Amino acid sequence: MQSVSLARAKIQPPRFRSGLLERSELEQQLGDALASRRLVLLVAPAGYGKTAALSRQLQRLPAGCAVAWLTADEDDDLQRLLAHLIEALEPLDPPWRLAPEALLDLVDQGRLREAVSALRNTLETTDTPDGGVIVLDDLHAVADPRVFEFLNQLLEGLPPNWTLVIASRVEPPLALGRWRARREVAEFDETALSFSKKEVQDLWRHATGEADPEQADRLLERTQGWAAGLSLSLAASQRSAATAPMDARHSRRHLFEYLATEVLEDLPGELQGFLLRCSLLSELTVPRCEQISGNPRAAKLLEDIGRRRLFSSVLDSEELTLRLHDLFRDFLEERLRRLHPQEVPALLRLAAQGETDPVRRTLMYLRAGAWDEAQQGLANVAADMLACDKGIQVMRFIEQFPADIQGRSPFLSYARGRCAWLQYRYRAVRSDMEHAAAGFDALGRHDDAQRARAMQAIATFFCGFMEEALRLSKVVRSRPMDLETETLSELFDFWYEGHHGPLDGPSQRLAKVIDLLRQGGSADLWFICMTRVNSLISRPGVSAQIQRLIKSAKAATDDTDWSLQANANLMEGWVLLWQGRFAELQVTFQRIEEDSNWLGQPAGLRIRLLALKAYYQVICDDEEAVRATRDEIVAEASLLDGSSDLPLVFRTVVVRVSAAIGDWQAVRTHLPAFQVDIDHESPTMQMFVQTLKAQLALQQGRVGEALTMLRELSTRSTMLNTTSLDATVRTQLALAELADGSPTAAWHALEPLIARLAASGNVGEILTTGLQSLTDLSRASWGSVRSSEALATLRGWVETAQRFKIRSREGTRTVATQQGAGLSAREVEVLALLAEGQSNKLIARALDLSPHTVKRHVARILDRLDLASRMQAAHWYHTRFGT
C-alpha cells in the first residue's frame, strides 16, 4: 500500500540534496520580499530554478513563520487545489469555523466569495507569531479559470501577516496592475533568476574542482545563466561542456533531443525503460514503481536515480519518494508515447490502480480510455459524496466522460439521477433511473437494476403519476431485493399509503423502513429515507416513528457523518415544532445553524432549515420575518440546480406560509404554477390547490363558494393530511361557517381537530395555520354550542403562541459568557487540552476522537464563546478555570 498519499506528496516542499550553490544576492532579495510583500511572483520558463530558490529560502524563515506549500499539476481544478491547500494548512491547527471540506462544496456551488471569506478568516485567526507564507508552485499547469478568480479575491483581503507566493512558467491571469501600483508585489523573472557571471564561475569551480574563468565565461555565454542548461552542461562536462547546446532560447524540441542523446541514452537500458514507464506517475515510490514498471528492482533503481542526480527532488516522507523535474518528466512521457504508444493505455491503467485519490484515479482511467473502470470508480465514491450533499461534485465527475458514454452508461445515469434527487428534480430522477434500470438489466446487474427501479417508482410517485408508480413498485416487489431495494420499497409504500390510506399505514411503513436501515443502511440511504418524511408528521403514530428515526440515525453515524447528523437535528426541529416545544426548538435552531455553518451552508440543508424557520415565524406571527425567510427560500432554491425554478415541495411551503400571514397576492402569484406542475392523480396536491382556492374565495367575500369547497374537503382532509392541511381546512371552514352565521356548524368543523391535536400533542399543526385566524376563532361568540374544555385548550394554544411572539421580538440568543455556559462536557475537555497548548492530533489521541471531530468541537467552542482564535480560547479558559 502506498505510504505517502498524493496529498502529502503535493504539499511538501522538495528537499534538494546537499551541495546546492549559495546565491546570496537572490536569496536576500527573495527573503526581503517574503517578509514585506502581499504577493511574490517567480515567473520564468522551465529550468530557471524557481522551485529550488523557493525551497531553499523557506528553510531560512523564522521558526514561528507558518508555511503551506502546494505543487500544482495539470489535473488540478479549483476544488482539488483548495483540498490540497487545506491539507497543507493542517499542521497549523487553523481554527476553522466551518468544516474544511465545506469550502469545496462552496466552490462546487459557485459561491467563491463565501469560500474565500471563510479561508481568509481562518488564516487571520491562525496563531502564527512570525506570519505565514502560502506557496503555489507550478501554477502554470492549472487551466481552471476559477482558480485565478479565487486567488484574486483572496489577495484582496489577505491578512497582512500572510504572503502569497506563486511560481509559474507564465504570468498568471491575476489583477497584477493593482498590486504593482500599490507596490505590494515582488517579481522575479528569468533575468533575476539567471546565474550571474560570478555565480557561474563559482558553480564551475564547485562542480569541477577547478577554477577556470574562461570555460565558465563560455558556459555563461551559451546558457545565458539558465539553471537547467548549466546543470545539463556540467553533467556532460567530461565530453564537452563548452559546446553543449543548452541556450534557454533553444526550442523544446532541441532540448528534448539533448536530453535524449546526452542523458537518457547514456543510462543503462534497464534504467531507461524504468524511467520512461514511471514518468506517468507524479511521485515515485517503490511500490508504485514496481507496479507500473513490473521491475522488482525498483528500490535499487530509485536509489540509482538519486545517486545520478537525474533531475529529481526528494520528498520528506517515511519511505523514499522522488519527484521528477517537470521538464524531465515531460521529456520522458513524450518519449514513451513516441517509442511505446501501445503500452501507454495499459500503463495508465496500472497507475490508476495504485492511485488512492479517487479523482486522479478516475482521470487516469479516462486518459487510458478505460471507461468501465472509470464508471465503476465513480460508482464506488458517489454514494458517500451524495450523502454529504456533494451532488455538484459528482456531476463534475460525470461531465469528464465522453458524451456517448454519458448517454448510455447505467452507472452514470444512476449517479445523475441521485444528483437530481438532491435538487428535488423528480422528473429528471424518473428519467435517469428508468435508463439506469434498463442498462443494469442488460448487463446482468439485477440488484443494481432493482435499486434504480425502486428509486424510479418513488420519483414517479412524486411526479404525480400514481398508477404508474404503483405498477413499478409491484414489479420491484415481484423480484429478489437486496437490503437497500427492500428499504426503498417500504419507503415507497410509506408515501403511497400516506396519500391513499389506510390512515395508520404511514407509521407502520416508516417503522419497517427504520428496522431495515438499522440492519446496515448506508449514509446515503439514510439521507434518502429522511427526506420530506416530516410532511406526514400529523398522521397517527408518525411523530413517534420520526423520533425513532432521529435516534437511530444519530446512533448510526460516526464522527465524520456531519451531514447526516445535521439532517437528524433538522428532523428533530420539526418534531419540536409540532409538539409545541418552542423553547427547546430555539436551542435546536442554534445547533442546526452551527451545523449549517460548519458544512458551509449547503443549499439542500439550508433551504430545509429555512422552511422550518418560516413555519416557526408564522407561529410567532412575525410577518416581516416570514416574508424575508420566504424570499430566502426562493433564492436558495436557485442554488440547488442553478435554475430559477422553485421545486414543488418548497413552492408549497412558500404558499402555505404566505396564506398563514394573509399575503394573498403571493398566493395568487404562485397558484398558476401549481396547476401546471401537479398531475391530477395526486389527491393530496389536488386538495392543497382546492384549499388555496377556497381560502382566496373566503378572503374575497365569496363565502358560499368557499363553504362548498371546504365542506367537501373536510370529508377527506384527515385521511389525506399532509403537514397542516387538515388544520387549515377545518379552521378555514370554521371561519367560513361563522361568516355565514352558523356557529354550530363552525364548532362541529373545529372540535374534532382540537380533540385530535390535544390527544396527539401535535399543537404545532394548528399554530402553523396562522395566529390571526386562531385568535379570531378563540374570541368568536360560540354561545352554548362549544365545549368549555375544548375552547380553553384552543385559547391556551393561542396564548402560548402570543408569548413566543413577544420573545421572538426581543430575541433569545445571548452570548455564553458565564463560566462554562453553552459548552458540553466534552467541549470543556477539549478546551482544557487546547489551553495546555496541545494540537488537534494530540487532543484527538487523548480523548479517543478523530482529528475531524476535534476541529468541530473547536469551532463550536469559538462560536459559543464568541471568540476568534485558539489563543483567545486558551485565555478564556485560564481566566475562568485557572492554570
PDB file of C-alpha atoms in Angstrom, residues 10 71-77 81 136-144 147-148 167-170 326 329-330:
ATOM      1  CA  LYS A  10       1.861  17.622  -3.265  1.00  0.00           C
ATOM      2  CA  THR A  71       2.661  21.897  -6.056  1.00  0.00           C
ATOM      3  CA  ALA A  72       0.004  22.191  -8.756  1.00  0.00           C
ATOM      4  CA  ASP A  73      -0.405  19.825 -11.688  1.00  0.00           C
ATOM      5  CA  GLU A  74      -2.499  19.514 -14.813  1.00  0.00           C
ATOM      6  CA  ASP A  75      -5.259  17.569 -13.033  1.00  0.00           C
ATOM      7  CA  ASP A  76      -5.917  20.354 -10.539  1.00  0.00           C
ATOM      8  CA  ASP A  77      -9.086  22.385 -10.732  1.00  0.00           C
ATOM      9  CA  LEU A  81      -6.261  22.728  -5.435  1.00  0.00           C
ATOM     10  CA  LEU A 136       1.687  27.705  -5.122  1.00  0.00           C
ATOM     11  CA  ASP A 137       4.370  26.068  -7.247  1.00  0.00           C
ATOM     12  CA  ASP A 138       3.934  25.204 -10.953  1.00  0.00           C
ATOM     13  CA  LEU A 139       0.712  27.214 -11.179  1.00  0.00           C
ATOM     14  CA  HIS A 140       1.103  27.306 -14.969  1.00  0.00           C
ATOM     15  CA  ALA A 141      -0.186  23.703 -15.009  1.00  0.00           C
ATOM     16  CA  VAL A 142      -3.653  24.831 -13.868  1.00  0.00           C
ATOM     17  CA  ALA A 143      -6.228  25.581 -16.569  1.00  0.00           C
ATOM     18  CA  ASP A 144      -9.317  26.196 -14.419  1.00  0.00           C
ATOM     19  CA  VAL A 147      -8.508  29.263  -9.595  1.00  0.00           C
ATOM     20  CA  PHE A 148      -7.377  32.724 -10.634  1.00  0.00           C
ATOM     21  CA  ALA A 167       5.889  30.146  -9.165  1.00  0.00           C
ATOM     22  CA  SER A 168       4.870  29.746 -12.803  1.00  0.00           C
ATOM     23  CA  ARG A 169       6.266  29.465 -16.311  1.00  0.00           C
ATOM     24  CA  VAL A 170       3.830  32.130 -17.493  1.00  0.00           C
ATOM     25  CA  ASP A 326       8.609  18.774 -14.754  1.00  0.00           C
ATOM     26  CA  ARG A 329       9.134  14.217 -16.785  1.00  0.00           C
ATOM     27  CA  ASP A 330       7.597  15.887 -19.854  1.00  0.00           C
TER      28      ASP A 330
END
